[in-house]
Amino acid sequence: MSQRVAVVTGASSGIGAASARALAADGWHVVVAARRLDRLEALAAEIGGTALRLDVTDPESVEEFAARVDACHLLVNNAGGALGTTSIAEAKDDEWLRMYEMNVMGTLRVTRALLPQLLASGDGQVITIGSIAAREPYPGGGGYNAAKHAVGALSGVLRKEMIGRPLRVSQIDPGLVETEFSVVRFDGDQDKADKVYAGMTPLVAEDIAETVRWIASRPSHVNIDNVFIMPRDQVSAQVVHRVP
Ligand code: NAP
């Protein structure tokens, strides 16, 4: 039997890179996609996968990418992130729009573009990385909350629209995971990013990757709709146990 193909977006870092490694270890041929091609090429060489440049905010880039993916059995929609922590009162249109592009429109574009290959596989699967932000609004989370809530809606609608067809749709909503996420959110400010995880034990990218691999390896008749996964030290978006 020929190797099954998984596409992982945002695979140049964090949860995406860890998921690509976990899936490759389970025998998948993984197409790793993001903007930083140098990182992708190193990862593809390590796991025997394929590196392809992809900017999910650029419709042309998504179309070109999808045209190069002949077969796809699994799509992991992971590319995304947060920008800033501004309040609604001080919300910046540009930040909101960029978060919408990266998380919502990006997930829509890539999913829509790869649907033909996923359905043609006869047993397709989409696993989208949402967030606790998709479930719980919190002060300073405005644009990211709105974007991830929309991502949750997209997953739910797609699952309903695809009933009776060979496509499973899952979403994983993590709490705090220590990756480059906070460095990006705080525009490269490492000290600010470190404070997010100070005095507590966050999840690591591999914890989420294990969940991706687990969902992807359920038998075909089983659809894991949603998984909400948190560090033991976190019980809600802003209630975190920290040791001083
Ligand atoms: P990360 O280390 O910053 O990784 C983000 C990935 O997304 C990178 O590979 C980045 O690659 C890619 N990306 C960003 N913009 C992109 C674009 N326009 N086109 C293609 N790829 C793009 O953060 P992470 O924590 O692994 O985040 C992965 C996902 O988990 C995100 O959807 C995030 O919202 C979600 N999440 C994270 C946490 C957390 O606490 N870390 C919690 C809940 C949910 P390039 O820059 O190379 O393009």
PDB file of C-alpha atoms and ligand atoms in Angstrom:
ATOM      1  CA  MET A   1       0.000   0.000   0.000  1.00  0.00           C
ATOM      2  CA  SER A   2       1.380   3.461  -0.831  1.00  0.00           C
ATOM      3  CA  GLN A   3       2.222   5.808   2.016  1.00  0.00           C
ATOM      4  CA  ARG A   4      -0.569   8.029   3.271  1.00  0.00           C
ATOM      5  CA  VAL A   5       0.053  11.778   3.002  1.00  0.00           C
ATOM      6  CA  ALA A   6      -0.454  14.360   5.757  1.00  0.00           C
ATOM      7  CA  VAL A   7      -0.183  18.122   5.220  1.00  0.00           C
ATOM      8  CA  VAL A   8       0.804  20.146   8.293  1.00  0.00           C
ATOM      9  CA  THR A   9       0.588  23.948   8.048  1.00  0.00           C
ATOM     10  CA  GLY A  10       2.741  26.099  10.319  1.00  0.00           C
ATOM     11  CA  ALA A  11       5.255  23.265  10.526  1.00  0.00           C
ATOM     12  CA  SER A  12       8.322  25.517  10.821  1.00  0.00           C
ATOM     13  CA  SER A  13       7.893  25.828  14.584  1.00  0.00           C
ATOM     14  CA  GLY A  14       6.150  24.660  17.756  1.00  0.00           C
ATOM     15  CA  ILE A  15       3.065  22.474  17.550  1.00  0.00           C
ATOM     16  CA  GLY A  16       3.246  22.077  13.767  1.00  0.00           C
ATOM     17  CA  ALA A  17       6.861  20.864  13.735  1.00  0.00           C
ATOM     18  CA  ALA A  18       6.188  18.463  16.617  1.00  0.00           C
ATOM     19  CA  SER A  19       3.059  17.136  14.894  1.00  0.00           C
ATOM     20  CA  ALA A  20       4.982  16.560  11.660  1.00  0.00           C
ATOM     21  CA  ARG A  21       7.593  14.537  13.584  1.00  0.00           C
ATOM     22  CA  ALA A  22       4.936  12.487  15.406  1.00  0.00           C
ATOM     23  CA  LEU A  23       3.016  11.719  12.204  1.00  0.00           C
ATOM     24  CA  ALA A  24       6.189  10.773  10.320  1.00  0.00           C
ATOM     25  CA  ALA A  25       7.087   8.409  13.169  1.00  0.00           C
ATOM     26  CA  ASP A  26       3.678   6.768  12.632  1.00  0.00           C
ATOM     27  CA  GLY A  27       4.479   6.163   8.952  1.00  0.00           C
ATOM     28  CA  TRP A  28       2.884   9.181   7.270  1.00  0.00           C
ATOM     29  CA  HIS A  29       4.578  11.039   4.442  1.00  0.00           C
ATOM     30  CA  VAL A  30       4.333  14.581   5.776  1.00  0.00           C
ATOM     31  CA  VAL A  31       4.188  17.702   3.629  1.00  0.00           C
ATOM     32  CA  VAL A  32       5.447  20.480   5.903  1.00  0.00           C
ATOM     33  CA  ALA A  33       4.273  23.973   5.010  1.00  0.00           C
ATOM     34  CA  ALA A  34       4.910  27.528   6.254  1.00  0.00           C
ATOM     35  CA  ARG A  35       6.715  30.687   5.146  1.00  0.00           C
ATOM     36  CA  ARG A  36      10.212  29.919   6.524  1.00  0.00           C
ATOM     37  CA  LEU A  37      11.424  27.433   3.937  1.00  0.00           C
ATOM     38  CA  ASP A  38      14.913  26.951   5.456  1.00  0.00           C
ATOM     39  CA  ARG A  39      13.391  25.513   8.624  1.00  0.00           C
ATOM     40  CA  LEU A  40      10.959  23.378   6.640  1.00  0.00           C
ATOM     41  CA  GLU A  41      13.719  21.916   4.496  1.00  0.00           C
ATOM     42  CA  ALA A  42      15.708  20.893   7.581  1.00  0.00           C
ATOM     43  CA  LEU A  43      12.613  19.260   9.084  1.00  0.00           C
ATOM     44  CA  ALA A  44      11.658  17.499   5.836  1.00  0.00           C
ATOM     45  CA  ALA A  45      15.194  16.088   5.566  1.00  0.00           C
ATOM     46  CA  GLU A  46      14.947  14.823   9.155  1.00  0.00           C
ATOM     47  CA  ILE A  47      11.576  13.091   8.759  1.00  0.00           C
ATOM     48  CA  GLY A  48      11.713  12.103   5.090  1.00  0.00           C
ATOM     49  CA  GLY A  49       8.944  14.516   4.182  1.00  0.00           C
ATOM     50  CA  THR A  50       8.376  17.277   1.644  1.00  0.00           C
ATOM     51  CA  ALA A  51       8.888  20.990   2.321  1.00  0.00           C
ATOM     52  CA  LEU A  52       6.640  23.480   0.543  1.00  0.00           C
ATOM     53  CA  ARG A  53       6.425  27.215   1.081  1.00  0.00           C
ATOM     54  CA  LEU A  54       2.961  28.427   2.022  1.00  0.00           C
ATOM     55  CA  ASP A  55       1.572  31.756   3.178  1.00  0.00           C
ATOM     56  CA  VAL A  56      -1.982  31.060   4.316  1.00  0.00           C
ATOM     57  CA  THR A  57      -2.816  34.776   4.163  1.00  0.00           C
ATOM     58  CA  ASP A  58      -2.103  34.881   0.427  1.00  0.00           C
ATOM     59  CA  PRO A  59      -4.788  33.274  -1.792  1.00  0.00           C
ATOM     60  CA  GLU A  60      -2.321  32.800  -4.664  1.00  0.00           C
ATOM     61  CA  SER A  61       0.192  31.059  -2.426  1.00  0.00           C
ATOM     62  CA  VAL A  62      -2.531  28.682  -1.200  1.00  0.00           C
ATOM     63  CA  GLU A  63      -3.638  27.876  -4.758  1.00  0.00           C
ATOM     64  CA  GLU A  64      -0.062  27.216  -5.885  1.00  0.00           C
ATOM     65  CA  PHE A  65       0.519  25.069  -2.820  1.00  0.00           C
ATOM     66  CA  ALA A  66      -2.626  22.990  -3.311  1.00  0.00           C
ATOM     67  CA  ALA A  67      -1.709  22.406  -6.958  1.00  0.00           C
ATOM     68  CA  ARG A  68       1.557  20.797  -5.814  1.00  0.00           C
ATOM     69  CA  VAL A  69      -0.160  18.422  -3.371  1.00  0.00           C
ATOM     70  CA  ASP A  70      -1.359  15.479  -5.474  1.00  0.00           C
ATOM     71  CA  ALA A  71      -2.632  13.331  -2.639  1.00  0.00           C
ATOM     72  CA  CYS A  72      -3.770  14.289   0.860  1.00  0.00           C
ATOM     73  CA  HIS A  73      -5.401  12.019   3.460  1.00  0.00           C
ATOM     74  CA  LEU A  74      -4.914  14.281   6.476  1.00  0.00           C
ATOM     75  CA  LEU A  75      -4.761  18.055   6.824  1.00  0.00           C
ATOM     76  CA  VAL A  76      -3.518  19.538  10.091  1.00  0.00           C
ATOM     77  CA  ASN A  77      -4.575  23.205  10.095  1.00  0.00           C
ATOM     78  CA  ASN A  78      -2.090  24.548  12.591  1.00  0.00           C
ATOM     79  CA  ALA A  79      -0.750  27.827  11.131  1.00  0.00           C
ATOM     80  CA  GLY A  80      -1.966  30.708  13.240  1.00  0.00           C
ATOM     81  CA  GLY A  81      -1.307  32.797  16.262  1.00  0.00           C
ATOM     82  CA  ALA A  82      -2.123  35.897  18.307  1.00  0.00           C
ATOM     83  CA  LEU A  83      -0.953  39.491  17.970  1.00  0.00           C
ATOM     84  CA  GLY A  84      -0.910  41.717  21.037  1.00  0.00           C
ATOM     85  CA  THR A  85      -3.236  41.933  24.018  1.00  0.00           C
ATOM     86  CA  THR A  86      -5.009  45.214  23.351  1.00  0.00           C
ATOM     87  CA  SER A  87      -8.409  45.832  24.869  1.00  0.00           C
ATOM     88  CA  ILE A  88     -11.552  46.332  22.805  1.00  0.00           C
ATOM     89  CA  ALA A  89     -11.419  50.038  23.688  1.00  0.00           C
ATOM     90  CA  GLU A  90      -7.984  50.312  22.117  1.00  0.00           C
ATOM     91  CA  ALA A  91      -8.306  47.607  19.472  1.00  0.00           C
ATOM     92  CA  LYS A  92      -6.215  48.111  16.354  1.00  0.00           C
ATOM     93  CA  ASP A  93      -8.005  47.230  13.112  1.00  0.00           C
ATOM     94  CA  ASP A  94      -4.774  46.065  11.548  1.00  0.00           C
ATOM     95  CA  GLU A  95      -4.069  43.542  14.333  1.00  0.00           C
ATOM     96  CA  TRP A  96      -7.610  42.145  14.191  1.00  0.00           C
ATOM     97  CA  LEU A  97      -7.488  41.840  10.421  1.00  0.00           C
ATOM     98  CA  ARG A  98      -4.095  40.116  10.467  1.00  0.00           C
ATOM     99  CA  MET A  99      -5.310  37.640  13.100  1.00  0.00           C
ATOM    100  CA  TYR A 100      -8.402  36.959  11.027  1.00  0.00           C
ATOM    101  CA  GLU A 101      -6.287  36.412   7.913  1.00  0.00           C
ATOM    102  CA  MET A 102      -3.814  34.099   9.628  1.00  0.00           C
ATOM    103  CA  ASN A 103      -6.277  32.025  11.683  1.00  0.00           C
ATOM    104  CA  VAL A 104      -9.677  32.159   9.984  1.00  0.00           C
ATOM    105  CA  MET A 105      -9.155  32.908   6.303  1.00  0.00           C
ATOM    106  CA  GLY A 106      -5.973  30.838   6.281  1.00  0.00           C
ATOM    107  CA  THR A 107      -7.777  27.795   7.682  1.00  0.00           C
ATOM    108  CA  LEU A 108     -10.668  28.326   5.269  1.00  0.00           C
ATOM    109  CA  ARG A 109      -8.441  28.728   2.206  1.00  0.00           C
ATOM    110  CA  VAL A 110      -6.224  25.717   2.871  1.00  0.00           C
ATOM    111  CA  THR A 111      -9.151  23.465   3.811  1.00  0.00           C
ATOM    112  CA  ARG A 112     -11.178  24.473   0.767  1.00  0.00           C
ATOM    113  CA  ALA A 113      -8.220  24.087  -1.580  1.00  0.00           C
ATOM    114  CA  LEU A 114      -7.364  20.577  -0.329  1.00  0.00           C
ATOM    115  CA  LEU A 115     -10.943  19.271  -0.016  1.00  0.00           C
ATOM    116  CA  PRO A 116     -10.835  17.559  -3.450  1.00  0.00           C
ATOM    117  CA  GLN A 117      -7.710  15.576  -2.486  1.00  0.00           C
ATOM    118  CA  LEU A 118      -9.084  14.800   1.000  1.00  0.00           C
ATOM    119  CA  LEU A 119     -12.370  13.474  -0.390  1.00  0.00           C
ATOM    120  CA  ALA A 120     -10.636  11.620  -3.232  1.00  0.00           C
ATOM    121  CA  SER A 121      -8.567   9.756  -0.622  1.00  0.00           C
ATOM    122  CA  GLY A 122     -11.751   7.963   0.375  1.00  0.00           C
ATOM    123  CA  ASP A 123     -10.967   8.447   4.081  1.00  0.00           C
ATOM    124  CA  GLY A 124      -9.926  12.054   4.665  1.00  0.00           C
ATOM    125  CA  GLN A 125      -9.373  13.847   7.920  1.00  0.00           C
ATOM    126  CA  VAL A 126      -9.002  17.487   8.988  1.00  0.00           C
ATOM    127  CA  ILE A 127      -7.529  18.315  12.391  1.00  0.00           C
ATOM    128  CA  THR A 128      -7.560  22.010  13.234  1.00  0.00           C
ATOM    129  CA  ILE A 129      -5.653  23.581  16.116  1.00  0.00           C
ATOM    130  CA  GLY A 130      -8.064  25.979  17.805  1.00  0.00           C
ATOM    131  CA  SER A 131      -7.333  27.268  21.306  1.00  0.00           C
ATOM    132  CA  ILE A 132      -8.789  27.855  24.731  1.00  0.00           C
ATOM    133  CA  ALA A 133      -9.378  31.269  23.102  1.00  0.00           C
ATOM    134  CA  ALA A 134     -11.998  29.539  20.920  1.00  0.00           C
ATOM    135  CA  ARG A 135     -13.957  28.645  24.067  1.00  0.00           C
ATOM    136  CA  GLU A 136     -13.358  31.392  26.595  1.00  0.00           C
ATOM    137  CA  PRO A 137     -13.223  35.143  25.924  1.00  0.00           C
ATOM    138  CA  TYR A 138     -10.743  36.917  28.187  1.00  0.00           C
ATOM    139  CA  PRO A 139      -9.688  40.556  28.715  1.00  0.00           C
ATOM    140  CA  GLY A 140      -6.994  41.468  26.198  1.00  0.00           C
ATOM    141  CA  GLY A 141      -7.886  38.481  24.022  1.00  0.00           C
ATOM    142  CA  GLY A 142     -10.374  40.341  21.771  1.00  0.00           C
ATOM    143  CA  GLY A 143      -9.074  39.816  18.244  1.00  0.00           C
ATOM    144  CA  TYR A 144      -7.597  36.394  18.968  1.00  0.00           C
ATOM    145  CA  ASN A 145     -10.757  35.258  20.784  1.00  0.00           C
ATOM    146  CA  ALA A 146     -12.910  36.415  17.891  1.00  0.00           C
ATOM    147  CA  ALA A 147     -10.650  34.690  15.344  1.00  0.00           C
ATOM    148  CA  LYS A 148     -10.428  31.385  17.208  1.00  0.00           C
ATOM    149  CA  HIS A 149     -14.190  31.371  17.905  1.00  0.00           C
ATOM    150  CA  ALA A 150     -14.606  31.697  14.137  1.00  0.00           C
ATOM    151  CA  VAL A 151     -12.187  28.810  13.607  1.00  0.00           C
ATOM    152  CA  GLY A 152     -14.373  26.725  15.957  1.00  0.00           C
ATOM    153  CA  ALA A 153     -17.435  27.652  13.920  1.00  0.00           C
ATOM    154  CA  LEU A 154     -15.627  26.657  10.724  1.00  0.00           C
ATOM    155  CA  SER A 155     -14.796  23.209  12.136  1.00  0.00           C
ATOM    156  CA  GLY A 156     -18.377  22.687  13.332  1.00  0.00           C
ATOM    157  CA  VAL A 157     -19.957  23.769  10.052  1.00  0.00           C
ATOM    158  CA  LEU A 158     -17.560  21.674   7.967  1.00  0.00           C
ATOM    159  CA  ARG A 159     -18.271  18.547  10.047  1.00  0.00           C
ATOM    160  CA  LYS A 160     -22.017  19.014   9.517  1.00  0.00           C
ATOM    161  CA  GLU A 161     -21.699  19.809   5.827  1.00  0.00           C
ATOM    162  CA  MET A 162     -19.554  16.718   5.267  1.00  0.00           C
ATOM    163  CA  ILE A 163     -21.815  14.174   6.972  1.00  0.00           C
ATOM    164  CA  GLY A 164     -22.190  11.119   4.760  1.00  0.00           C
ATOM    165  CA  ARG A 165     -18.951  11.873   2.927  1.00  0.00           C
ATOM    166  CA  PRO A 166     -15.529  10.373   3.652  1.00  0.00           C
ATOM    167  CA  LEU A 167     -14.184  13.215   5.786  1.00  0.00           C
ATOM    168  CA  ARG A 168     -13.669  13.449   9.538  1.00  0.00           C
ATOM    169  CA  VAL A 169     -13.284  16.864  11.192  1.00  0.00           C
ATOM    170  CA  SER A 170     -11.624  17.422  14.563  1.00  0.00           C
ATOM    171  CA  GLN A 171     -10.455  20.393  16.581  1.00  0.00           C
ATOM    172  CA  ILE A 172      -7.897  20.500  19.372  1.00  0.00           C
ATOM    173  CA  ASP A 173      -8.131  23.443  21.793  1.00  0.00           C
ATOM    174  CA  PRO A 174      -4.967  23.801  23.902  1.00  0.00           C
ATOM    175  CA  GLY A 175      -4.303  26.060  26.878  1.00  0.00           C
ATOM    176  CA  LEU A 176      -0.779  27.407  27.463  1.00  0.00           C
ATOM    177  CA  VAL A 177       1.835  25.679  25.292  1.00  0.00           C
ATOM    178  CA  GLU A 178       5.415  26.969  25.381  1.00  0.00           C
ATOM    179  CA  THR A 179       6.401  27.583  21.737  1.00  0.00           C
ATOM    180  CA  GLU A 180       7.269  30.718  19.753  1.00  0.00           C
ATOM    181  CA  PHE A 181       3.594  31.719  20.143  1.00  0.00           C
ATOM    182  CA  SER A 182       4.154  34.348  22.869  1.00  0.00           C
ATOM    183  CA  VAL A 183       7.299  35.756  21.228  1.00  0.00           C
ATOM    184  CA  VAL A 184       5.195  36.353  18.104  1.00  0.00           C
ATOM    185  CA  ARG A 185       2.292  37.725  20.165  1.00  0.00           C
ATOM    186  CA  PHE A 186       4.611  40.230  21.878  1.00  0.00           C
ATOM    187  CA  ASP A 187       6.392  41.174  18.666  1.00  0.00           C
ATOM    188  CA  GLY A 188       9.743  39.574  19.518  1.00  0.00           C
ATOM    189  CA  ASP A 189       9.866  40.648  23.193  1.00  0.00           C
ATOM    190  CA  GLN A 190      11.386  37.499  24.760  1.00  0.00           C
ATOM    191  CA  ASP A 191      11.164  38.815  28.369  1.00  0.00           C
ATOM    192  CA  LYS A 192       7.444  39.450  28.017  1.00  0.00           C
ATOM    193  CA  ALA A 193       6.977  36.042  26.416  1.00  0.00           C
ATOM    194  CA  ASP A 194       8.885  34.289  29.219  1.00  0.00           C
ATOM    195  CA  LYS A 195       6.563  35.846  31.819  1.00  0.00           C
ATOM    196  CA  VAL A 196       3.595  33.996  30.304  1.00  0.00           C
ATOM    197  CA  TYR A 197       5.099  30.674  31.449  1.00  0.00           C
ATOM    198  CA  ALA A 198       6.931  31.916  34.579  1.00  0.00           C
ATOM    199  CA  GLY A 199       6.470  29.819  37.734  1.00  0.00           C
ATOM    200  CA  MET A 200       4.162  27.286  36.080  1.00  0.00           C
ATOM    201  CA  THR A 201       4.559  24.182  33.950  1.00  0.00           C
ATOM    202  CA  PRO A 202       3.032  24.777  30.513  1.00  0.00           C
ATOM    203  CA  LEU A 203       2.244  22.155  27.924  1.00  0.00           C
ATOM    204  CA  VAL A 204       4.948  21.497  25.336  1.00  0.00           C
ATOM    205  CA  ALA A 205       4.406  21.167  21.598  1.00  0.00           C
ATOM    206  CA  GLU A 206       4.868  17.381  21.851  1.00  0.00           C
ATOM    207  CA  ASP A 207       1.814  17.131  24.159  1.00  0.00           C
ATOM    208  CA  ILE A 208      -0.377  18.503  21.384  1.00  0.00           C
ATOM    209  CA  ALA A 209       1.453  16.470  18.732  1.00  0.00           C
ATOM    210  CA  GLU A 210       0.606  13.294  20.679  1.00  0.00           C
ATOM    211  CA  THR A 211      -3.060  14.311  20.525  1.00  0.00           C
ATOM    212  CA  VAL A 212      -2.813  14.933  16.777  1.00  0.00           C
ATOM    213  CA  ARG A 213      -1.260  11.506  16.273  1.00  0.00           C
ATOM    214  CA  TRP A 214      -3.908   9.887  18.498  1.00  0.00           C
ATOM    215  CA  ILE A 215      -6.809  11.478  16.604  1.00  0.00           C
ATOM    216  CA  ALA A 216      -5.215  10.588  13.256  1.00  0.00           C
ATOM    217  CA  SER A 217      -4.855   6.953  14.269  1.00  0.00           C
ATOM    218  CA  ARG A 218      -8.456   6.305  15.402  1.00  0.00           C
ATOM    219  CA  PRO A 219     -10.313   3.837  13.204  1.00  0.00           C
ATOM    220  CA  SER A 220     -12.137   5.331  10.269  1.00  0.00           C
ATOM    221  CA  HIS A 221     -15.609   5.113  11.877  1.00  0.00           C
ATOM    222  CA  VAL A 222     -14.508   7.225  14.881  1.00  0.00           C
ATOM    223  CA  ASN A 223     -14.562  11.031  14.750  1.00  0.00           C
ATOM    224  CA  ILE A 224     -13.006  12.856  17.699  1.00  0.00           C
ATOM    225  CA  ASP A 225     -14.979  16.107  17.479  1.00  0.00           C
ATOM    226  CA  ASN A 226     -13.095  18.233  19.999  1.00  0.00           C
ATOM    227  CA  VAL A 227     -10.284  17.880  22.503  1.00  0.00           C
ATOM    228  CA  PHE A 228      -9.703  20.534  25.191  1.00  0.00           C
ATOM    229  CA  ILE A 229      -6.232  20.099  26.659  1.00  0.00           C
ATOM    230  CA  MET A 230      -4.747  22.155  29.479  1.00  0.00           C
ATOM    231  CA  PRO A 231      -1.657  22.197  31.682  1.00  0.00           C
ATOM    232  CA  ARG A 232      -2.399  21.018  35.233  1.00  0.00           C
ATOM    233  CA  ASP A 233      -1.386  24.519  36.398  1.00  0.00           C
ATOM    234  CA  GLN A 234      -4.076  26.249  34.325  1.00  0.00           C
ATOM    235  CA  VAL A 235      -7.834  26.035  34.849  1.00  0.00           C
ATOM    236  CA  SER A 236      -9.023  28.880  32.639  1.00  0.00           C
ATOM    237  CA  ALA A 237      -7.492  31.433  30.276  1.00  0.00           C
ATOM    238  CA  GLN A 238      -6.225  33.674  33.054  1.00  0.00           C
ATOM    239  CA  VAL A 239      -6.393  31.454  36.152  1.00  0.00           C
ATOM    240  CA  VAL A 240      -2.919  29.980  36.390  1.00  0.00           C
ATOM    241  CA  HIS A 241      -1.149  28.526  39.428  1.00  0.00           C
ATOM    242  CA  ARG A 242       2.328  30.039  39.680  1.00  0.00           C
ATOM    243  CA  VAL A 243       5.083  29.378  42.176  1.00  0.00           C
ATOM    244  CA  PRO A 244       6.705  32.748  42.964  1.00  0.00           C
TER     245      PRO A 244
HETATM  246  P1  NAP B   1       4.480  29.104  16.835  1.00  0.00           P
HETATM  247  O1  NAP B   1       5.634  28.351  17.394  1.00  0.00           O
HETATM  248  O2  NAP B   1       4.580  30.591  16.735  1.00  0.00           O
HETATM  249  O3  NAP B   1       4.108  28.486  15.394  1.00  0.00           O
HETATM  250  C1  NAP B   1       3.220  29.134  14.509  1.00  0.00           C
HETATM  251  C2  NAP B   1       3.388  28.541  13.131  1.00  0.00           C
HETATM  252  O4  NAP B   1       2.444  29.160  12.243  1.00  0.00           O
HETATM  253  C3  NAP B   1       4.779  28.778  12.557  1.00  0.00           C
HETATM  254  O5  NAP B   1       5.246  27.594  11.962  1.00  0.00           O
HETATM  255  C4  NAP B   1       4.542  29.853  11.494  1.00  0.00           C
HETATM  256  O6  NAP B   1       5.456  29.646  10.398  1.00  0.00           O
HETATM  257  C5  NAP B   1       3.111  29.519  11.057  1.00  0.00           C
HETATM  258  N1  NAP B   1       2.490  30.656  10.402  1.00  0.00           N
HETATM  259  C6  NAP B   1       2.220  31.870  10.907  1.00  0.00           C
HETATM  260  N2  NAP B   1       1.710  32.666   9.965  1.00  0.00           N
HETATM  261  C7  NAP B   1       1.654  31.920   8.825  1.00  0.00           C
HETATM  262  C8  NAP B   1       1.265  32.192   7.496  1.00  0.00           C
HETATM  263  N3  NAP B   1       0.805  33.403   7.135  1.00  0.00           N
HETATM  264  N4  NAP B   1       1.341  31.212   6.577  1.00  0.00           N
HETATM  265  C9  NAP B   1       1.816  29.999   6.911  1.00  0.00           C
HETATM  266  N5  NAP B   1       2.220  29.673   8.159  1.00  0.00           N
HETATM  267  C10 NAP B   1       2.146  30.644   9.097  1.00  0.00           C
HETATM  268  O7  NAP B   1       3.180  28.819  17.716  1.00  0.00           O
HETATM  269  P2  NAP B   1       2.392  27.454  18.095  1.00  0.00           P
HETATM  270  O8  NAP B   1       2.060  27.573  19.534  1.00  0.00           O
HETATM  271  O9  NAP B   1       3.090  26.261  17.609  1.00  0.00           O
HETATM  272  O10 NAP B   1       1.049  27.710  17.283  1.00  0.00           O
HETATM  273  C11 NAP B   1       0.424  26.740  16.469  1.00  0.00           C
HETATM  274  C12 NAP B   1      -1.086  26.888  16.576  1.00  0.00           C
HETATM  275  O11 NAP B   1      -1.506  26.607  17.910  1.00  0.00           O
HETATM  276  C13 NAP B   1      -1.629  28.275  16.256  1.00  0.00           C
HETATM  277  O12 NAP B   1      -2.815  28.141  15.496  1.00  0.00           O
HETATM  278  C14 NAP B   1      -1.953  28.865  17.623  1.00  0.00           C
HETATM  279  O13 NAP B   1      -2.945  29.840  17.568  1.00  0.00           O
HETATM  280  C15 NAP B   1      -2.392  27.602  18.353  1.00  0.00           C
HETATM  281  N6  NAP B   1      -2.346  27.643  19.816  1.00  0.00           N
HETATM  282  C16 NAP B   1      -1.184  27.892  20.478  1.00  0.00           C
HETATM  283  C17 NAP B   1      -1.193  27.921  21.872  1.00  0.00           C
HETATM  284  C18 NAP B   1       0.044  28.220  22.671  1.00  0.00           C
HETATM  285  O14 NAP B   1      -0.074  28.533  23.873  1.00  0.00           O
HETATM  286  N7  NAP B   1       1.222  28.110  22.114  1.00  0.00           N
HETATM  287  C19 NAP B   1      -2.373  27.668  22.574  1.00  0.00           C
HETATM  288  C20 NAP B   1      -3.539  27.409  21.860  1.00  0.00           C
HETATM  289  C21 NAP B   1      -3.518  27.392  20.483  1.00  0.00           C
HETATM  290  P3  NAP B   1       6.150  30.777   9.504  1.00  0.00           P
HETATM  291  O15 NAP B   1       6.347  31.979  10.391  1.00  0.00           O
HETATM  292  O16 NAP B   1       7.429  30.122   9.070  1.00  0.00           O
HETATM  293  O17 NAP B   1       5.212  31.019   8.376  1.00  0.00           O
END
